[in-house]
Coordinates of C-alpha atoms in Angstrom, one line a residue:
X1 CA -34.2 9.1 37.3
X2 CA -32.4 12.1 39.5
X3 CA -33.9 14.7 41.1
X4 CA -35.0 17.4 38.5
X5 CA -33.8 21.0 39.7
X6 CA -34.6 24.2 38.2
X7 CA -30.9 24.9 37.6
X8 CA -28.4 22.2 38.8
X9 CA -25.0 24.1 40.0
X10 CA -24.0 21.3 41.8
X11 CA -23.7 19.1 38.7
X12 CA -21.7 21.6 37.0
X13 CA -19.5 22.5 39.8
X14 CA -18.3 18.8 40.2
X15 CA -16.8 19.3 36.2
X16 CA -14.7 22.0 37.6
X17 CA -14.2 21.5 41.1
X18 CA -10.3 20.7 41.1
X19 CA -10.0 24.3 39.3
X20 CA -12.1 26.5 41.3
X21 CA -10.7 24.8 44.8
X22 CA -7.1 25.2 43.5
X23 CA -8.2 29.1 42.7
X24 CA -9.8 29.5 45.7
X25 CA -7.1 28.2 47.8
X26 CA -4.7 30.7 46.2
X27 CA -6.7 33.4 46.9
X28 CA -7.2 32.8 50.3
X29 CA -3.6 32.3 50.9
X30 CA -2.6 35.3 49.2
X31 CA -5.7 37.6 50.5
X32 CA -5.8 39.4 47.2
X33 CA -9.7 39.2 47.9
X34 CA -10.6 42.6 46.0
X35 CA -9.1 43.5 42.3
X36 CA -6.7 40.7 42.7
X37 CA -4.8 38.7 39.7
X38 CA -8.0 36.5 39.2
X39 CA -10.3 39.4 38.2
X40 CA -7.7 40.7 35.9
X41 CA -7.4 37.8 34.0
X42 CA -11.1 37.1 33.5
X43 CA -11.5 40.8 32.5
X44 CA -9.2 40.1 29.9
X45 CA -10.6 36.5 29.0
X46 CA -14.1 37.9 28.7
X47 CA -12.6 40.8 26.3
X48 CA -11.4 38.1 24.2
X49 CA -14.3 36.1 24.2
X50 CA -16.7 39.0 23.2
X51 CA -14.2 40.6 20.8
X52 CA -14.5 43.8 22.6
X53 CA -11.8 46.5 24.0
X54 CA -13.4 47.0 27.4
X55 CA -14.9 44.8 30.1
X56 CA -15.4 46.5 33.3
X57 CA -16.5 43.6 36.4
X58 CA -18.7 44.8 38.7
X59 CA -20.7 43.5 41.8
X60 CA -23.8 42.6 40.2
X61 CA -26.1 42.8 37.0
X62 CA -28.3 45.7 38.4
X63 CA -25.1 47.8 39.4
X64 CA -23.7 47.2 35.6
X65 CA -26.9 48.6 34.4
X66 CA -27.0 51.4 36.6
X67 CA -23.2 52.1 36.4
X68 CA -23.5 51.8 32.6
X69 CA -26.3 54.8 32.7
X70 CA -24.2 56.8 35.0
X71 CA -21.4 56.4 32.3
X72 CA -23.4 58.3 29.6
X73 CA -24.4 61.4 31.8
X74 CA -28.1 61.1 31.5
X75 CA -29.9 63.7 33.0
X76 CA -33.2 63.6 35.3
X77 CA -35.9 63.3 33.2
X78 CA -34.4 61.9 30.4
X79 CA -36.7 59.3 28.9
X80 CA -35.4 55.6 28.6
X81 CA -37.1 53.2 26.6
X82 CA -37.1 49.6 27.7
X83 CA -39.7 46.5 27.2
X84 CA -42.5 46.3 29.2
X85 CA -41.9 42.2 29.9
X86 CA -38.8 41.8 31.6
X87 CA -37.5 41.8 35.1
X88 CA -37.8 44.9 37.2
X89 CA -33.9 45.9 37.4
X90 CA -34.2 46.9 33.8
X91 CA -36.6 49.5 34.8
X92 CA -35.5 49.9 38.6
X93 CA -32.3 51.6 37.7
X94 CA -34.2 53.9 35.5
X95 CA -36.1 55.0 38.2
X96 CA -33.4 55.4 40.7
X97 CA -31.2 57.6 38.6
X98 CA -34.5 59.8 38.4
X99 CA -34.5 59.1 34.5
X100 CA -37.9 58.4 33.0
X101 CA -38.7 54.6 32.1
X102 CA -41.0 54.6 28.9
X103 CA -42.3 50.9 28.8
X104 CA -43.3 49.5 25.5
X105 CA -44.5 46.2 24.1
X106 CA -42.8 43.2 23.1
X107 CA -43.0 40.9 20.2
X108 CA -45.4 37.8 20.6
X109 CA -42.8 35.3 19.4
X110 CA -39.4 35.9 20.6
X111 CA -40.9 38.0 23.7
X112 CA -37.9 40.7 22.9
X113 CA -38.9 44.6 22.5
X114 CA -40.8 45.7 19.7
X115 CA -39.2 47.8 17.3
X116 CA -42.3 49.3 16.1
X117 CA -43.4 50.3 19.6
X118 CA -40.2 51.7 20.1
X119 CA -40.8 54.1 17.3
X120 CA -44.0 55.5 18.6
X121 CA -42.4 55.9 22.0
X122 CA -39.9 58.2 20.9
X123 CA -40.0 61.9 21.9
X124 CA -37.7 65.1 22.2
X125 CA -37.1 63.9 25.6
X126 CA -35.9 60.3 24.6
X127 CA -32.1 59.5 25.3
X128 CA -31.6 56.0 25.0
X129 CA -33.0 52.7 24.2
X130 CA -32.6 49.5 26.3
X131 CA -33.3 46.2 24.5
X132 CA -33.3 43.0 26.8
X133 CA -31.8 40.0 25.2
X134 CA -35.1 38.0 27.1
X135 CA -34.6 34.5 27.9
X136 CA -31.4 34.1 25.8
X137 CA -32.5 35.4 22.7
X138 CA -31.1 38.4 21.0
X139 CA -33.1 41.3 20.0
X140 CA -33.4 42.6 16.5
X141 CA -30.6 44.7 17.0
X142 CA -30.5 45.7 13.3
X143 CA -33.7 47.5 13.5
X144 CA -32.8 49.3 17.1
X145 CA -29.4 50.0 16.1
X146 CA -31.1 52.0 12.9
X147 CA -33.5 53.8 14.8
X148 CA -30.9 54.8 17.5
X149 CA -28.9 56.2 14.6
X150 CA -31.7 58.1 13.2
X151 CA -32.9 59.7 16.4
X152 CA -29.5 60.2 18.0
X153 CA -30.0 57.7 21.1
X154 CA -27.9 55.4 23.1
X155 CA -28.2 51.8 22.8
X156 CA -27.8 50.1 26.6
X157 CA -27.9 46.2 26.0
X158 CA -29.4 44.2 28.8
X159 CA -27.7 41.2 28.3
X160 CA -28.2 39.5 31.7
X161 CA -29.6 36.4 30.2
X162 CA -28.0 36.1 26.7
X163 CA -24.1 35.9 27.3
X164 CA -22.6 33.7 24.6
X165 CA -25.3 34.2 22.0
X166 CA -24.2 35.6 18.6
X167 CA -26.4 38.2 16.6
X168 CA -26.3 37.5 13.0
X169 CA -26.3 41.3 11.6
X170 CA -27.2 41.8 8.2
X171 CA -24.8 44.7 8.5
X172 CA -21.9 43.3 10.5
X173 CA -22.3 39.8 10.4
X174 CA -21.8 37.7 13.4
X175 CA -21.2 39.5 16.7
X176 CA -22.0 38.6 20.2
X177 CA -24.9 39.8 22.2
X178 CA -23.4 42.6 24.3
X179 CA -20.9 43.9 21.9
X180 CA -23.7 45.8 19.6
X181 CA -24.9 48.7 21.3
X182 CA -23.1 51.8 22.9
X183 CA -22.7 49.9 26.3
X184 CA -23.8 46.7 27.5
X185 CA -24.4 45.0 31.3
X186 CA -24.8 41.7 32.3
X187 CA -25.0 39.6 35.4
X188 CA -23.5 36.4 36.6
X189 CA -25.7 35.6 39.4
X190 CA -25.5 31.6 40.2
X191 CA -28.1 30.7 37.7
X192 CA -27.1 32.4 34.3
X193 CA -25.5 30.8 31.7
X194 CA -22.2 32.1 32.7
X195 CA -22.6 32.3 36.6
X196 CA -20.5 32.6 39.7
X197 CA -21.0 31.4 43.3
X198 CA -22.4 34.8 44.8
X199 CA -23.1 38.2 43.0
X200 CA -21.5 39.5 39.9
X201 CA -21.8 41.6 36.9
X202 CA -20.1 43.5 34.2
X203 CA -20.1 46.4 31.8
X204 CA -19.1 46.2 28.2
X205 CA -18.1 48.6 25.8
X206 CA -15.8 49.8 23.0
X207 CA -15.8 53.5 23.6
X208 CA -12.3 54.1 25.0
X209 CA -13.8 57.3 27.0
X210 CA -16.7 55.8 28.4
X211 CA -14.8 53.2 29.7
X212 CA -12.9 55.3 31.3
X213 CA -15.4 57.1 32.7
X214 CA -16.9 53.7 34.3
X215 CA -13.8 52.3 35.6
X216 CA -13.8 55.3 37.9
X217 CA -18.0 55.1 38.4
X218 CA -17.1 51.5 39.7
X219 CA -14.6 52.3 42.2
X220 CA -16.2 55.5 44.2
X221 CA -15.1 58.0 41.3
X222 CA -11.2 57.3 41.7
X223 CA -8.8 56.9 39.4
X224 CA -5.9 57.8 41.8
X225 CA -6.9 56.8 45.5
X226 CA -8.6 59.4 47.7
X227 CA -9.0 61.4 44.4
X228 CA -12.5 61.3 43.3
X229 CA -12.9 62.7 39.9
X230 CA -16.7 61.6 39.3
X231 CA -19.7 60.8 41.5
X232 CA -19.2 57.1 41.9
X233 CA -20.5 53.6 43.4
X234 CA -18.9 50.9 45.5
X235 CA -19.3 48.1 43.0
X236 CA -16.5 45.5 42.4
X237 CA -16.3 41.8 41.4
X238 CA -14.7 40.0 44.2
X239 CA -11.7 37.6 43.3
X240 CA -13.2 34.5 44.4
X241 CA -16.1 35.2 42.0
X242 CA -14.0 35.9 39.4
X243 CA -12.2 32.5 39.6
X244 CA -15.2 30.7 39.3
X245 CA -15.9 32.6 35.7
X246 CA -12.5 32.0 34.8
X247 CA -13.1 28.6 35.1
X248 CA -16.5 28.7 33.5
X249 CA -15.6 30.7 30.5
X250 CA -13.8 28.5 28.5
X251 CA -16.7 26.1 28.6
X252 CA -19.4 28.7 27.9
X253 CA -20.1 27.9 24.2
X254 CA -20.1 24.0 25.6
X255 CA -22.7 25.2 28.3
X256 CA -25.0 27.0 25.7
X257 CA -24.7 24.0 23.2
X258 CA -25.9 21.7 26.0
X259 CA -28.8 24.0 26.6
X260 CA -29.8 24.1 22.8
X261 CA -29.7 20.3 22.7
X262 CA -32.1 19.8 25.8
X263 CA -34.2 22.8 23.8
X264 CA -34.3 20.6 21.0
X265 CA -35.5 17.8 22.5
X266 CA -38.1 19.7 24.5
X267 CA -39.1 20.8 21.1
X268 CA -39.3 17.5 19.6
X269 CA -41.9 16.2 22.4
X270 CA -43.7 19.5 22.6
X271 CA -44.2 20.7 19.2
X272 CA -47.4 20.1 17.2
X273 CA -49.2 19.6 20.7
X274 CA -52.4 21.7 20.9
X275 CA -52.5 24.1 23.4
X276 CA -48.9 24.6 23.5
X277 CA -46.4 27.2 21.5
X278 CA -42.7 26.0 21.9
X279 CA -40.1 29.2 21.9
X280 CA -39.9 30.6 18.6
X281 CA -35.9 31.2 17.3
X282 CA -35.3 34.4 15.4
X283 CA -32.6 33.7 13.0
X284 CA -29.5 31.3 13.3
X285 CA -29.6 28.8 16.0
X286 CA -26.6 30.1 17.9
X287 CA -28.7 33.6 18.2
X288 CA -30.7 31.8 21.3
X289 CA -28.8 30.1 24.5
X290 CA -31.8 29.3 26.3
X291 CA -31.2 30.9 29.6
X292 CA -35.2 30.0 29.9
X293 CA -37.0 27.7 28.1
X294 CA -40.4 29.3 27.6
X295 CA -43.4 27.9 26.4
X296 CA -46.9 29.5 25.8
X297 CA -49.9 27.2 27.2
X298 CA -53.0 28.6 25.0
X299 CA -55.7 27.1 26.3
X300 CA -56.1 29.3 29.8
X301 CA -54.8 26.3 32.1
X302 CA -51.3 27.7 32.8
X303 CA -51.7 28.3 36.3
X304 CA -53.2 24.8 36.7
X305 CA -50.3 23.2 34.7
X306 CA -47.9 25.0 37.1
X307 CA -49.9 23.4 39.9
X308 CA -49.7 19.9 38.7
X309 CA -46.0 20.0 37.8
X310 CA -45.3 21.0 41.3
X311 CA -47.3 18.1 42.3
X312 CA -45.1 15.8 40.1
X313 CA -41.7 17.4 41.7
X314 CA -41.1 19.1 38.4
X315 CA -40.0 22.7 39.2
X316 CA -41.3 25.5 36.7
X317 CA -41.3 29.2 36.6
X318 CA -43.5 32.1 35.6
X319 CA -41.4 34.7 34.2
X320 CA -43.3 37.2 34.4
X321 CA -46.4 37.3 36.1
X322 CA -47.3 40.8 36.3
X323 CA -46.3 43.5 33.6
X324 CA -43.9 46.0 34.6
X325 CA -46.5 49.0 33.7
X326 CA -48.8 47.2 36.1
X327 CA -46.3 46.9 39.2
X328 CA -47.0 49.6 41.9
X329 CA -43.7 50.9 41.7
X330 CA -43.8 52.1 38.0
X331 CA -47.3 52.4 37.3
X332 CA -47.7 55.6 35.5
X333 CA -51.0 57.6 34.1
X334 CA -49.1 57.7 30.9
X335 CA -49.8 54.1 30.0
X336 CA -52.6 52.7 28.0
X337 CA -53.5 49.3 28.3
X338 CA -54.1 49.3 24.8
X339 CA -50.7 49.6 23.9
X340 CA -49.6 46.4 25.7
X341 CA -51.6 43.3 24.3
X342 CA -48.7 41.3 23.6
X343 CA -47.4 41.5 27.3
X344 CA -50.9 41.6 28.8
X345 CA -51.5 38.0 26.9
X346 CA -48.0 36.8 27.5
X347 CA -48.4 36.9 31.4
X348 CA -51.5 34.7 31.2
X349 CA -49.6 32.1 29.2
X350 CA -45.9 31.9 29.7
X351 CA -44.4 29.2 31.5
X352 CA -40.5 28.0 31.7
X353 CA -39.3 24.5 32.4
X354 CA -36.0 23.3 33.8
X355 CA -32.8 24.4 31.9
X356 CA -29.5 23.9 32.9
X357 CA -26.6 21.8 31.3
X358 CA -27.0 18.8 33.1
X359 CA -30.5 17.8 32.1
X360 CA -31.1 14.3 31.4
X361 CA -32.9 12.6 28.8
X362 CA -35.1 10.5 30.8
X363 CA -35.9 13.9 33.0
X364 CA -37.0 15.6 29.7
X365 CA -39.3 12.7 28.8
X366 CA -41.0 12.7 32.2
X367 CA -41.4 16.6 32.4
X368 CA -42.8 16.7 28.6
X369 CA -44.9 13.4 29.2
X370 CA -46.5 15.0 32.5
X371 CA -47.4 18.2 30.7
X372 CA -49.0 16.2 27.1
X373 CA -50.9 14.1 29.4
X374 CA -52.2 17.2 31.6
X375 CA -53.3 19.2 28.1
X376 CA -55.3 16.4 26.9

């Protein structure tokens, strides 16, 4: 059996090695390192894949979220509702822009933001909702878009973990995650379902005016060199990273199928086992692309299991061990512990297993047998 990796980037690289290496050589010889042809080609390919009018590449996923909010011209003090159970980048950019983060609880089965909790958190200062499609599964966007419409709020999708997922809307049919709200942000960090070999990100929107504003923001606020029309940042996807993404994009659906197949094999081995709750799929199978395969361990032995897996040379992760409302940087007297029963329980129970496109059957068998034997 091969050594088990949490993410096997080397194995994936072998399949696209020739194309990536040729593109790198061409870029190095042309010296078109910033905003070169590879960036433009990737942007167009991503727009076609998503069925969207505008994809604006940028330097990383955190920048993408910040720039999306900057493009909406939100003002200091405006309240932005988002999930308590997610990575800090989502709330980090809200705070950096001097907006007011409002953290709410998530659903116990999907781990995604709870629409009912959103409704309760809306005030006259609320201006936007940021649903996070956590672990690769789309949030309940029909409900969220309805809430946003009723209260005249923006919806900013955090799509860093769900690129390629399909949302089956009761109103609009099948649509890609990231193509539903007013604007979306994604990350191309190497471990993502569509990852480059460094940092990278993008903003998605169908709004022409918003896209125009964002294109200026990512480039120091310039549409014409040395003419700064809006307050901007320096956040551009470089050509080398775009070349990797362009090689991977035609294989994204294949990558996501491989992840779903691995998840199904995990399910078959772990379903029905005492003290284990396997991931729930909310809706059609292709609504989940398994950026992470996350179990709930319900007997209080999650941390012991983590240690045991590490001793058996099985990598795993706890995403996330501390709720955002308990993080020192984002603690606020406005928060009541009674408002976060699900998140407070999830942080004690969740564990993510190795998940990538190169997982082999003997590895999955070894991982699942080790877990079942430990929890007996």
